[in-house]
XYZ file of C-alpha atoms in Angstrom:
660
model
C -63.201 16.307 -34.348
C -63.253 12.532 -34.035
C -60.031 12.372 -36.010
C -58.387 14.913 -33.678
C -59.579 12.957 -30.617
C -58.105 9.797 -32.086
C -54.738 11.512 -32.649
C -54.886 12.941 -29.138
C -55.475 9.467 -27.664
C -52.593 8.041 -29.674
C -50.292 10.745 -28.336
C -51.382 9.991 -24.767
C -50.705 6.288 -25.362
C -47.218 7.101 -26.709
C -46.432 9.191 -23.635
C -47.792 6.542 -21.269
C -45.717 3.874 -23.007
C -42.597 5.998 -22.741
C -43.079 6.488 -19.011
C -43.809 2.773 -18.638
C -40.461 2.046 -20.265
C -38.863 4.450 -17.821
C -40.146 2.432 -14.887
C -38.945 -0.932 -16.198
C -35.266 -0.254 -16.446
C -32.415 1.145 -14.432
C -31.863 4.427 -16.219
C -33.581 7.589 -15.103
C -34.194 8.713 -18.707
C -37.258 7.758 -20.742
C -37.280 6.241 -24.205
C -37.630 9.702 -25.737
C -35.192 11.338 -23.307
C -37.871 13.709 -22.016
C -36.455 16.832 -20.387
C -33.213 16.847 -22.398
C -33.345 20.452 -23.552
C -29.602 20.950 -23.948
C -28.177 22.404 -27.133
C -26.434 19.080 -27.790
C -29.823 17.322 -27.889
C -30.848 19.343 -30.942
C -28.206 17.478 -32.929
C -27.681 14.178 -31.098
C -30.628 12.565 -29.313
C -30.207 10.106 -26.442
C -32.778 7.291 -26.565
C -33.074 4.814 -23.717
C -33.309 1.085 -24.483
C -35.739 -0.420 -21.909
C -34.308 -3.058 -19.572
C -36.581 -5.538 -17.753
C -36.696 -5.200 -13.983
C -35.244 -8.678 -13.469
C -32.175 -8.035 -15.662
C -29.136 -6.368 -14.071
C -27.416 -5.157 -17.228
C -24.054 -3.908 -15.936
C -22.638 -3.668 -19.425
C -19.149 -5.042 -20.016
C -19.269 -5.638 -23.769
C -21.465 -5.139 -26.844
C -21.540 -7.085 -30.125
C -24.074 -7.606 -32.913
C -24.790 -11.007 -34.410
C -25.289 -11.701 -38.117
C -29.061 -11.453 -37.476
C -28.755 -7.928 -36.014
C -29.336 -9.210 -32.481
C -27.436 -7.257 -29.839
C -25.257 -9.297 -27.526
C -24.468 -7.752 -24.136
C -21.912 -9.203 -21.732
C -22.102 -8.064 -18.130
C -19.919 -7.611 -15.101
C -22.183 -10.182 -13.408
C -20.862 -12.891 -15.740
C -23.818 -13.136 -18.114
C -24.400 -12.644 -21.827
C -27.832 -11.418 -22.933
C -29.225 -11.536 -26.455
C -31.588 -8.715 -27.482
C -34.022 -9.100 -30.367
C -35.337 -5.849 -31.883
C -32.947 -3.670 -29.844
C -34.059 -0.580 -31.814
C -37.683 -0.949 -30.710
C -39.538 0.207 -27.624
C -39.989 -3.388 -26.548
C -36.803 -5.367 -27.193
C -36.900 -8.976 -26.011
C -34.157 -10.259 -23.693
C -32.864 -13.818 -23.549
C -29.963 -15.013 -21.439
C -27.461 -16.556 -23.815
C -24.762 -17.527 -21.288
C -23.971 -17.269 -17.577
C -21.436 -18.366 -14.959
C -18.662 -16.260 -16.502
C -16.143 -14.135 -14.599
C -16.680 -10.390 -15.206
C -16.789 -10.287 -19.007
C -15.566 -6.773 -19.926
C -15.623 -7.225 -23.682
C -17.534 -8.990 -26.440
C -17.112 -9.710 -30.151
C -18.974 -11.788 -32.755
C -17.307 -13.875 -35.455
C -17.963 -17.168 -37.230
C -21.410 -17.667 -35.673
C -20.195 -17.298 -32.100
C -19.311 -14.788 -29.420
C -15.797 -14.196 -28.165
C -15.255 -12.541 -24.798
C -12.522 -11.828 -22.308
C -13.099 -13.011 -18.764
C -10.760 -12.189 -15.925
C -8.635 -15.237 -16.578
C -9.225 -16.265 -20.171
C -10.353 -15.550 -23.719
C -13.479 -17.613 -24.386
C -15.606 -18.585 -27.379
C -19.351 -19.144 -26.875
C -21.432 -20.993 -29.434
C -25.075 -22.052 -29.743
C -24.861 -25.406 -31.515
C -28.543 -26.421 -31.406
C -30.034 -23.036 -32.265
C -32.080 -22.583 -29.074
C -30.654 -19.118 -28.342
C -28.419 -20.362 -25.528
C -24.706 -21.134 -25.574
C -23.932 -24.814 -25.189
C -20.200 -24.514 -25.972
C -17.866 -22.562 -23.647
C -14.428 -22.979 -25.192
C -11.211 -21.621 -23.694
C -9.049 -20.112 -26.451
C -6.261 -18.927 -24.167
C -5.915 -18.459 -20.394
C -3.585 -16.489 -18.138
C -2.854 -16.652 -14.388
C -4.755 -14.562 -11.815
C -3.457 -13.009 -8.604
C -6.853 -12.629 -6.937
C -6.422 -8.848 -6.794
C -9.707 -6.970 -7.367
C -8.034 -4.721 -9.971
C -7.204 -7.606 -12.354
C -9.662 -6.523 -15.060
C -9.315 -7.947 -18.574
C -10.699 -6.442 -21.781
C -11.520 -7.396 -25.352
C -11.211 -8.986 -27.775
C -10.840 -6.859 -30.897
C -10.242 -8.643 -34.198
C -7.394 -7.681 -36.518
C -7.647 -7.839 -40.306
C -5.840 -11.195 -40.155
C -8.489 -12.680 -37.858
C -6.322 -12.636 -34.747
C -7.614 -11.175 -31.478
C -6.240 -8.427 -29.257
C -6.835 -8.289 -25.495
C -5.548 -5.930 -22.799
C -4.866 -6.791 -19.149
C -5.192 -4.327 -16.245
C -2.505 -3.938 -13.620
C -3.286 -5.077 -10.082
C -3.545 -2.390 -7.380
C -1.549 -2.585 -4.144
C -1.379 1.134 -3.382
C 0.166 1.489 -6.841
C -0.139 -0.421 -10.108
C 1.738 -3.710 -10.134
C 1.831 -6.761 -12.395
C 1.195 -9.500 -9.830
C 0.600 -12.179 -12.430
C 2.172 -12.721 -15.823
C 1.406 -10.280 -18.647
C -0.679 -7.917 -16.490
C -0.228 -4.444 -18.004
C 0.209 -5.792 -21.553
C -1.473 -5.820 -24.944
C -1.592 -9.419 -26.208
C -2.343 -10.889 -29.614
C -4.022 -14.308 -29.643
C -4.800 -16.459 -32.672
C -8.072 -18.432 -32.969
C -5.951 -21.523 -32.292
C -4.744 -20.100 -28.969
C -1.225 -18.955 -29.802
C -0.293 -15.822 -27.819
C 2.180 -13.054 -28.671
C 2.854 -10.139 -26.263
C 2.821 -6.868 -28.218
C 3.370 -3.894 -25.898
C 3.368 -2.947 -22.214
C 3.222 0.122 -19.983
C -0.562 -0.129 -19.757
C -2.247 0.645 -16.437
C -6.022 0.464 -16.928
C -6.571 -0.116 -20.660
C -10.361 -0.557 -20.776
C -10.745 1.086 -24.186
C -8.898 0.102 -27.346
C -9.631 -0.248 -31.041
C -8.111 -0.402 -34.507
C -8.485 2.319 -37.126
C -9.102 1.757 -40.842
C -5.381 1.138 -41.382
C -5.276 -1.515 -38.663
C -3.311 0.652 -36.236
C -4.072 0.060 -32.550
C -5.013 2.843 -30.112
C -5.835 2.540 -26.434
C -7.141 4.926 -23.791
C -5.713 5.291 -20.314
C -7.072 6.697 -17.050
C -5.238 9.037 -14.710
C -3.253 7.108 -12.110
C 0.286 6.345 -11.042
C 2.636 7.319 -13.864
C -0.383 8.750 -15.701
C -0.760 12.507 -15.337
C -4.109 12.650 -17.122
C -6.358 10.623 -19.400
C -4.783 9.948 -22.777
C -4.869 7.952 -26.008
C -1.756 6.192 -27.264
C -0.893 4.513 -30.561
C 0.544 1.091 -29.712
C 3.028 -0.789 -31.895
C 5.076 -3.900 -31.221
C 7.742 -3.181 -28.609
C 6.146 0.026 -27.291
C 6.276 1.051 -23.637
C 3.238 3.222 -22.825
C 4.503 4.625 -19.531
C 3.569 2.541 -16.456
C 6.551 0.292 -15.649
C 4.557 -2.358 -13.749
C 4.356 -4.667 -16.771
C 8.124 -4.442 -17.351
C 8.402 -7.190 -14.762
C 8.019 -9.612 -17.673
C 10.345 -7.884 -20.166
C 12.994 -10.501 -19.472
C 10.731 -13.248 -20.808
C 11.949 -14.703 -24.133
C 8.612 -13.789 -25.718
C 8.825 -10.119 -24.709
C 9.290 -7.736 -27.684
C 11.241 -5.241 -25.527
C 14.038 -5.598 -22.992
C 13.600 -2.371 -21.013
C 13.761 -3.010 -17.244
C 11.627 -1.463 -14.514
C 14.816 -0.271 -12.797
C 15.754 1.735 -15.879
C 12.704 4.022 -15.501
C 13.334 6.895 -13.072
C 10.592 7.386 -10.466
C 11.057 11.179 -10.450
C 12.899 12.417 -13.532
C 11.489 15.944 -13.362
C 10.539 15.557 -17.020
C 7.404 15.192 -19.085
C 6.705 12.006 -21.048
C 7.665 13.776 -24.272
C 11.045 14.792 -22.809
C 11.725 11.446 -21.125
C 11.024 9.574 -24.379
C 14.175 11.171 -25.770
C 16.123 9.256 -23.115
C 14.080 6.034 -23.203
C 13.262 5.384 -26.890
C 10.824 2.578 -26.039
C 8.558 5.104 -24.253
C 5.603 6.133 -26.436
C 4.137 9.586 -25.672
C 0.364 9.905 -26.099
C -1.133 10.808 -29.444
C -3.862 12.758 -27.641
C -4.261 13.969 -24.048
C -7.680 14.391 -22.399
C -7.177 17.108 -19.744
C -8.272 15.606 -16.450
C -11.603 16.859 -15.042
C -11.933 19.088 -18.119
C -12.426 16.383 -20.749
C -13.541 13.531 -18.506
C -11.923 11.585 -15.685
C -12.163 7.908 -16.754
C -11.675 7.363 -20.470
C -13.188 4.168 -21.826
C -14.200 2.819 -25.241
C -13.063 4.034 -28.670
C -15.466 3.938 -31.624
C -14.490 5.004 -35.157
C -17.081 6.988 -37.112
C -17.243 4.866 -40.280
C -20.894 5.686 -41.009
C -20.250 7.534 -44.278
C -21.752 10.798 -43.041
C -24.895 9.196 -41.598
C -23.884 10.132 -38.047
C -23.042 13.728 -38.819
C -20.013 15.592 -40.172
C -17.255 13.693 -38.358
C -16.546 10.784 -40.699
C -13.290 9.005 -39.824
C -12.967 10.586 -36.391
C -12.849 8.750 -33.070
C -15.566 8.921 -30.430
C -14.268 8.215 -26.925
C -16.446 7.381 -23.916
C -15.863 8.541 -20.374
C -17.127 6.420 -17.501
C -16.838 8.941 -14.688
C -18.402 11.891 -16.495
C -21.009 9.836 -18.414
C -20.149 11.509 -21.671
C -18.489 11.110 -25.071
C -15.539 13.075 -26.454
C -14.517 13.421 -30.074
C -10.991 13.053 -31.481
C -9.589 14.171 -34.821
C -6.373 12.247 -35.443
C -3.720 13.030 -38.058
C -0.318 11.605 -38.883
C 2.576 14.074 -39.010
C 6.033 12.806 -39.967
C 4.759 9.271 -39.364
C 3.586 10.107 -35.815
C -0.060 10.136 -34.736
C -1.354 13.225 -32.930
C -4.536 15.212 -32.892
C -7.225 17.227 -31.188
C -9.856 16.268 -28.612
C -13.210 18.044 -28.335
C -16.322 17.769 -26.155
C -19.140 15.943 -27.969
C -22.182 14.731 -25.981
C -23.004 14.727 -22.267
C -26.007 13.549 -20.290
C -25.929 9.737 -20.401
C -27.691 7.873 -17.622
C -24.695 6.001 -16.181
C -20.952 5.501 -16.658
C -20.065 4.786 -20.290
C -17.943 1.669 -20.805
C -18.854 0.342 -24.293
C -20.096 1.752 -27.599
C -21.070 0.055 -30.881
C -22.793 1.003 -34.145
C -26.267 -0.289 -34.909
C -27.451 -1.091 -38.436
C -29.552 2.106 -38.396
C -26.353 4.169 -37.868
C -27.250 5.002 -34.283
C -24.706 4.359 -31.554
C -25.530 1.907 -28.767
C -23.967 2.964 -25.462
C -23.525 0.399 -22.662
C -23.046 1.670 -19.123
C -22.158 0.647 -15.581
C -21.385 2.514 -12.349
C -21.157 -0.034 -9.523
C -17.966 0.799 -7.651
C -17.032 3.298 -10.351
C -19.409 6.178 -9.596
C -20.438 8.461 -12.440
C -22.285 11.722 -13.020
C -25.096 9.687 -14.577
C -27.031 8.451 -11.561
C -28.040 4.999 -12.828
C -26.152 1.916 -11.683
C -26.270 0.616 -15.242
C -28.020 1.334 -18.517
C -28.273 0.891 -22.257
C -28.953 3.881 -24.492
C -28.702 4.898 -28.144
C -27.286 8.102 -29.580
C -28.873 9.203 -32.830
C -28.053 12.099 -35.138
C -31.125 14.252 -35.757
C -29.906 15.320 -39.208
C -29.268 18.915 -38.134
C -25.781 20.270 -38.732
C -24.030 21.536 -35.568
C -21.618 24.444 -35.866
C -18.365 22.974 -34.565
C -14.627 23.071 -34.982
C -14.476 19.989 -37.177
C -10.705 19.570 -37.044
C -7.562 21.259 -35.798
C -4.506 20.508 -37.928
C -0.889 21.311 -37.080
C 1.289 23.607 -39.197
C 4.916 24.502 -38.465
C 3.866 28.014 -37.413
C 0.270 27.577 -36.271
C -2.891 25.574 -36.790
C -5.574 25.198 -39.436
C -9.070 25.034 -37.984
C -11.812 23.519 -40.126
C -15.484 24.218 -39.376
C -18.625 22.231 -40.091
C -20.433 25.334 -41.445
C -19.197 28.504 -43.181
C -18.059 31.104 -40.660
C -18.849 34.780 -40.423
C -15.554 36.084 -41.823
C -15.467 39.202 -39.648
C -15.578 37.326 -36.338
C -13.428 34.438 -37.613
C -10.679 36.870 -38.749
C -10.629 38.744 -35.443
C -7.782 37.616 -33.114
C -9.956 38.642 -30.152
C -12.305 35.781 -31.036
C -9.662 33.252 -29.992
C -7.470 32.371 -27.044
C -4.745 29.724 -26.872
C -2.909 28.261 -23.867
C -0.347 25.457 -23.806
C 0.372 23.182 -20.851
C 1.465 19.663 -19.993
C 1.836 17.102 -17.169
C 4.638 15.563 -15.119
C 5.808 12.019 -15.796
C 6.452 10.378 -12.421
C 5.483 7.449 -10.217
C 2.900 9.492 -8.308
C -0.839 9.315 -8.912
C -1.778 11.896 -11.547
C -0.138 15.260 -12.077
C -1.024 18.899 -11.731
C -1.069 20.968 -14.894
C 2.443 22.384 -15.331
C 4.196 24.915 -17.565
C 0.918 26.691 -18.291
C 1.731 29.406 -20.850
C -0.302 31.700 -23.071
C 0.197 31.675 -26.834
C -0.502 34.615 -29.116
C -2.758 34.366 -32.168
C -0.636 36.542 -34.431
C -2.579 36.432 -37.684
C -5.701 34.771 -39.104
C -6.418 33.938 -42.732
C -9.997 32.799 -43.398
C -10.550 30.587 -46.456
C -12.700 31.949 -49.277
C -15.413 29.354 -48.649
C -15.475 30.205 -44.942
C -14.949 26.563 -43.910
C -11.449 26.967 -42.473
C -9.057 29.466 -40.969
C -5.265 29.428 -40.707
C -4.086 30.661 -37.319
C -0.478 31.851 -37.192
C 0.602 31.342 -33.591
C 3.489 32.575 -31.487
C 4.506 30.402 -28.559
C 3.756 26.871 -29.842
C 5.706 24.158 -27.999
C 6.423 20.572 -28.973
C 5.264 18.012 -26.427
C 2.509 20.274 -25.095
C -1.286 20.306 -25.167
C -2.610 23.433 -26.890
C -6.022 24.554 -25.663
C -7.752 26.580 -28.379
C -10.810 28.563 -27.358
C -12.901 30.306 -30.023
C -15.920 31.790 -28.221
C -16.103 34.820 -30.484
C -16.333 32.927 -33.781
C -19.810 32.936 -35.326
C -21.213 30.988 -38.230
C -22.405 32.798 -41.328
C -25.972 32.186 -40.131
C -25.162 33.896 -36.807
C -25.004 30.770 -34.616
C -22.291 30.194 -32.002
C -20.051 27.157 -31.751
C -21.775 24.266 -29.995
C -18.435 23.566 -28.271
C -15.920 26.372 -28.501
C -12.802 24.613 -27.148
C -10.440 21.988 -28.523
C -7.201 20.464 -27.186
C -4.418 19.656 -29.655
C -1.470 17.457 -28.583
C 1.561 18.680 -30.529
C 4.281 16.022 -30.910
C 5.416 16.923 -34.440
C 5.055 19.701 -37.015
C 5.094 19.258 -40.798
C 8.667 19.348 -42.074
C 10.047 18.653 -38.593
C 11.068 22.248 -37.763
C 8.933 24.415 -35.465
C 8.756 27.942 -36.890
C 6.468 29.484 -34.286
C 8.353 32.346 -32.568
C 8.629 31.825 -28.830
C 7.065 34.269 -26.389
C 9.764 36.447 -24.842
C 9.613 36.824 -21.069
C 6.943 34.178 -20.532
C 6.884 32.716 -17.047
C 5.428 29.436 -15.868
C 2.022 30.167 -14.372
C 1.305 26.772 -12.837
C 2.848 24.104 -10.677
C 3.427 26.466 -7.730
C 2.155 26.299 -4.152
C -0.929 28.414 -3.582
C -1.720 29.289 0.021
C -5.393 28.678 0.811
C -6.521 30.299 4.055
C -9.145 27.633 4.801
C -6.593 24.818 4.643
C -4.711 24.951 7.950
C -2.257 22.071 8.380
C -0.525 23.213 11.597
C -1.971 23.514 15.102
C -2.672 27.193 15.764
C -0.286 28.644 18.363
C -3.249 29.792 20.445
C -4.308 26.165 21.005
C -2.131 25.754 24.087
C -3.897 22.547 25.155
C -4.177 21.189 21.602
C -7.422 20.143 19.862
C -10.501 19.352 21.901
C -11.770 16.840 19.346
C -9.998 14.636 16.794
C -12.020 13.247 13.899
C -10.741 10.650 11.437
C -12.318 10.133 8.027
C -11.248 7.532 5.478
C -12.376 6.432 2.045
C -13.879 3.265 0.603
C -13.789 1.885 -2.959
C -16.542 3.196 -5.182
C -16.126 6.905 -4.344
C -17.279 6.776 -0.736
C -16.249 8.204 2.596
C -16.109 5.557 5.307
C -18.474 7.580 7.493
C -21.768 9.277 6.641
C -21.973 11.698 9.595
C -19.554 13.608 11.802
C -20.578 15.370 15.004
C -18.797 18.173 16.913
C -19.588 20.684 19.597
C -20.228 24.258 18.454
C -17.073 26.369 18.639
C -14.809 23.455 19.589
C -11.204 23.151 18.460
C -11.058 20.296 15.916
C -8.294 18.260 14.319
C -9.605 16.355 11.293
C -7.453 13.554 9.876
C -8.316 12.600 6.303
C -6.950 9.198 5.246
C -7.234 8.415 1.541
C -7.316 4.607 1.427
C -8.624 4.592 -2.146
C -6.799 4.231 -5.471
C -7.989 7.673 -6.637
C -7.307 11.301 -5.699
C -9.687 12.889 -3.164
C -10.112 15.984 -1.005
C -12.312 16.761 2.000
C -14.327 19.983 2.026
C -16.783 21.250 4.665
C -19.452 23.642 3.368
C -22.205 25.763 4.796
C -25.689 24.231 5.214
C -28.386 23.916 2.548
C -27.530 23.904 -1.140
C -24.015 25.238 -0.582
C -22.626 21.745 -1.215
C -24.087 21.681 -4.734
C -22.966 25.231 -5.533
C -19.426 24.562 -4.339
C -19.259 21.314 -6.338
C -20.395 23.125 -9.478
C -17.828 25.882 -8.964
C -15.097 23.267 -8.511
C -15.957 21.709 -11.861
C -15.627 25.112 -13.505
C -12.073 25.825 -12.292
C -10.630 24.416 -15.545
C -6.846 24.605 -15.877
C -6.544 26.232 -12.428
C -8.328 23.361 -10.659
C -5.295 21.301 -9.674
C -3.412 24.303 -8.266
C -6.452 25.179 -6.133
C -7.034 21.571 -4.965
C -10.398 21.843 -6.760
C -11.659 24.086 -3.954
C -13.177 27.375 -5.174
C -12.534 30.625 -3.309
C -16.001 31.191 -1.867
C -17.584 31.939 1.519
C -19.654 28.771 1.023
C -16.507 26.742 1.859
C -15.612 26.641 5.567
C -12.575 24.303 5.783
C -10.790 21.872 3.473
C -7.804 19.637 2.834
C -5.720 19.574 -0.304
C -5.940 16.904 -2.988
C -4.665 13.754 -1.273
C -2.761 11.036 -3.089
C -3.831 7.378 -2.693
C -2.580 5.787 0.537
C -1.820 9.263 1.974
C -3.053 11.309 4.937
C -3.513 14.987 5.752
C -4.625 16.744 8.950
C -6.392 20.092 9.111
C -7.212 22.232 12.164
C -10.202 24.519 12.612
C -12.708 25.860 15.090
C -16.178 24.423 14.507
C -18.945 26.888 13.602
C -20.585 28.536 16.608
C -24.012 28.201 15.012
C -25.466 24.697 15.553
C -26.883 23.008 12.481
C -26.423 20.431 9.758
C -23.430 21.387 7.634
C -22.121 19.171 4.813
C -18.843 17.585 3.740
C -17.906 16.541 0.219
C -15.077 15.570 -2.112
C -15.035 18.325 -4.757
C -12.690 16.513 -7.132
C -14.729 16.834 -10.355
C -17.092 13.911 -10.809
C -16.804 12.737 -7.197
C -19.142 15.223 -5.502
C -22.316 13.604 -6.815
C -21.929 10.634 -4.478
C -19.024 11.383 -2.150
C -20.642 13.510 0.544
C -21.955 13.417 4.117
C -23.312 15.424 7.070
C -21.208 17.554 9.428
C -23.444 18.109 12.461
C -22.663 20.940 14.874
C -24.360 20.701 18.288
């Protein structure tokens, strides 16, 4: 009995300590991630690293020292050094401060390297007191003063050189206001710089694979239809022409001019690359709002199977959706392409940086100030640890000239895996144009013609009719079961098909297929013209704008019951937004959830679900654009709500619509 009481007390102490940790840091999750009962948590556990109350850890970069201390650079211009970062009580010491928004960090030769807004810097602690006493400029570049002039890195190459990426400025569209903005640069330890590639818009995530090849992730924006990952080589143009302003420089590896890139070609990137050979189509697309909205860091799984069954694959963070995706990459005819899958959701803030710890857990650094995220914390530091249990997943999708081979992490039930009804495939793509983002276009169903399941049950060859080069192929497999009866943890993958083995596509095309997307859909609750019955015009005109950081510029609107209203929505932000008025109560949350579930149809429907819970709405409005809608206010007084239902925005972008 005494022994049981002792154990009971210990358990109470553990719980109390965990909740104490919860109260001393910014994240809303405890050390043990209490309450995380999702299926994903059975396989990958999120553990919160406590942060002292007096430390604002808006993570910009992560790097481990030779002594297994975790260095963290922050957007506030500090570098913190964490001893025992794996423990429940890590110690924090400020290593450096007075820096300018350090959005990257690396460790080499007993010192930290980081990229500030205007320079690549080396920090070194000469006297061993745990504080940097050397701040050395390796290389600097000019600044325009624009708020969007973010700089990232460095990443070290095998030769010991460093790679950095520079964001475009934002002036209603991406522009290179100072030299080399929108470029990937290589810099030697001695400070010699070589420009490598351009066409980058917001390249916050980049890394090198085991072969030393460079990949970077991009966020939706002007010239960027959706999030994507691109393989960058010397002389590549990744799509946004802002950086081409400097292609005439003698050091530039390409001579393509901005004027040579059509603003509206009517083509996709894949098609336009046939005209402009410098243009590099993405290796992998991340469908916007479906697989994240703000792609960030890339981390290669080089853990030798100690982080699960995905050795060699890429893990990609998403800042807006506070989650991690998984990418299987293959090389076909010398061209990189591959499949993206969901992996792990539920992080406490917006993911910006990821790094491996010595215990094979992943440290995840987060920030949300000005870049709102589904995770409610303004910043955070968490670890992701494999529990040792094997998830049932599509491990890979590999391209064939007439279909795809799907590999699984566990043997499948051969009856369900061989049944064509267990699968569904759709192909689609995006426009390549100067506008912000793109709707899904050329949405077309494919037919799973035949399935051959391997003898060991670990793979299946899908013969497909309707494959198309240059398109994303969404493969859903909800009906496939494992041999042990379990369902797929994530039943959908997205393969970007740029090449097929042998170079000749042998998938028969679908006769009579029509494009099912990219058309105007009339939505009855979006009225853009003054009703003819309003002889004297609107009785009230309301104007709503936006602010940076996913905010409306007004928290409350007030109208008279039954009045005739003109609402002018001005999108002053650099992102896409809509304006939706819902019924009172929890309707705003239900509508937001339904909007997230619209999938491939979301863009066509302006991310507004067809439900009685929605009263009135605009369409999706481009940056620096305006739309007016007309409606009669509800006759029932009360507190209604307004919200932006663009996926990921509704958590913070909302307000009250008061009817009196």
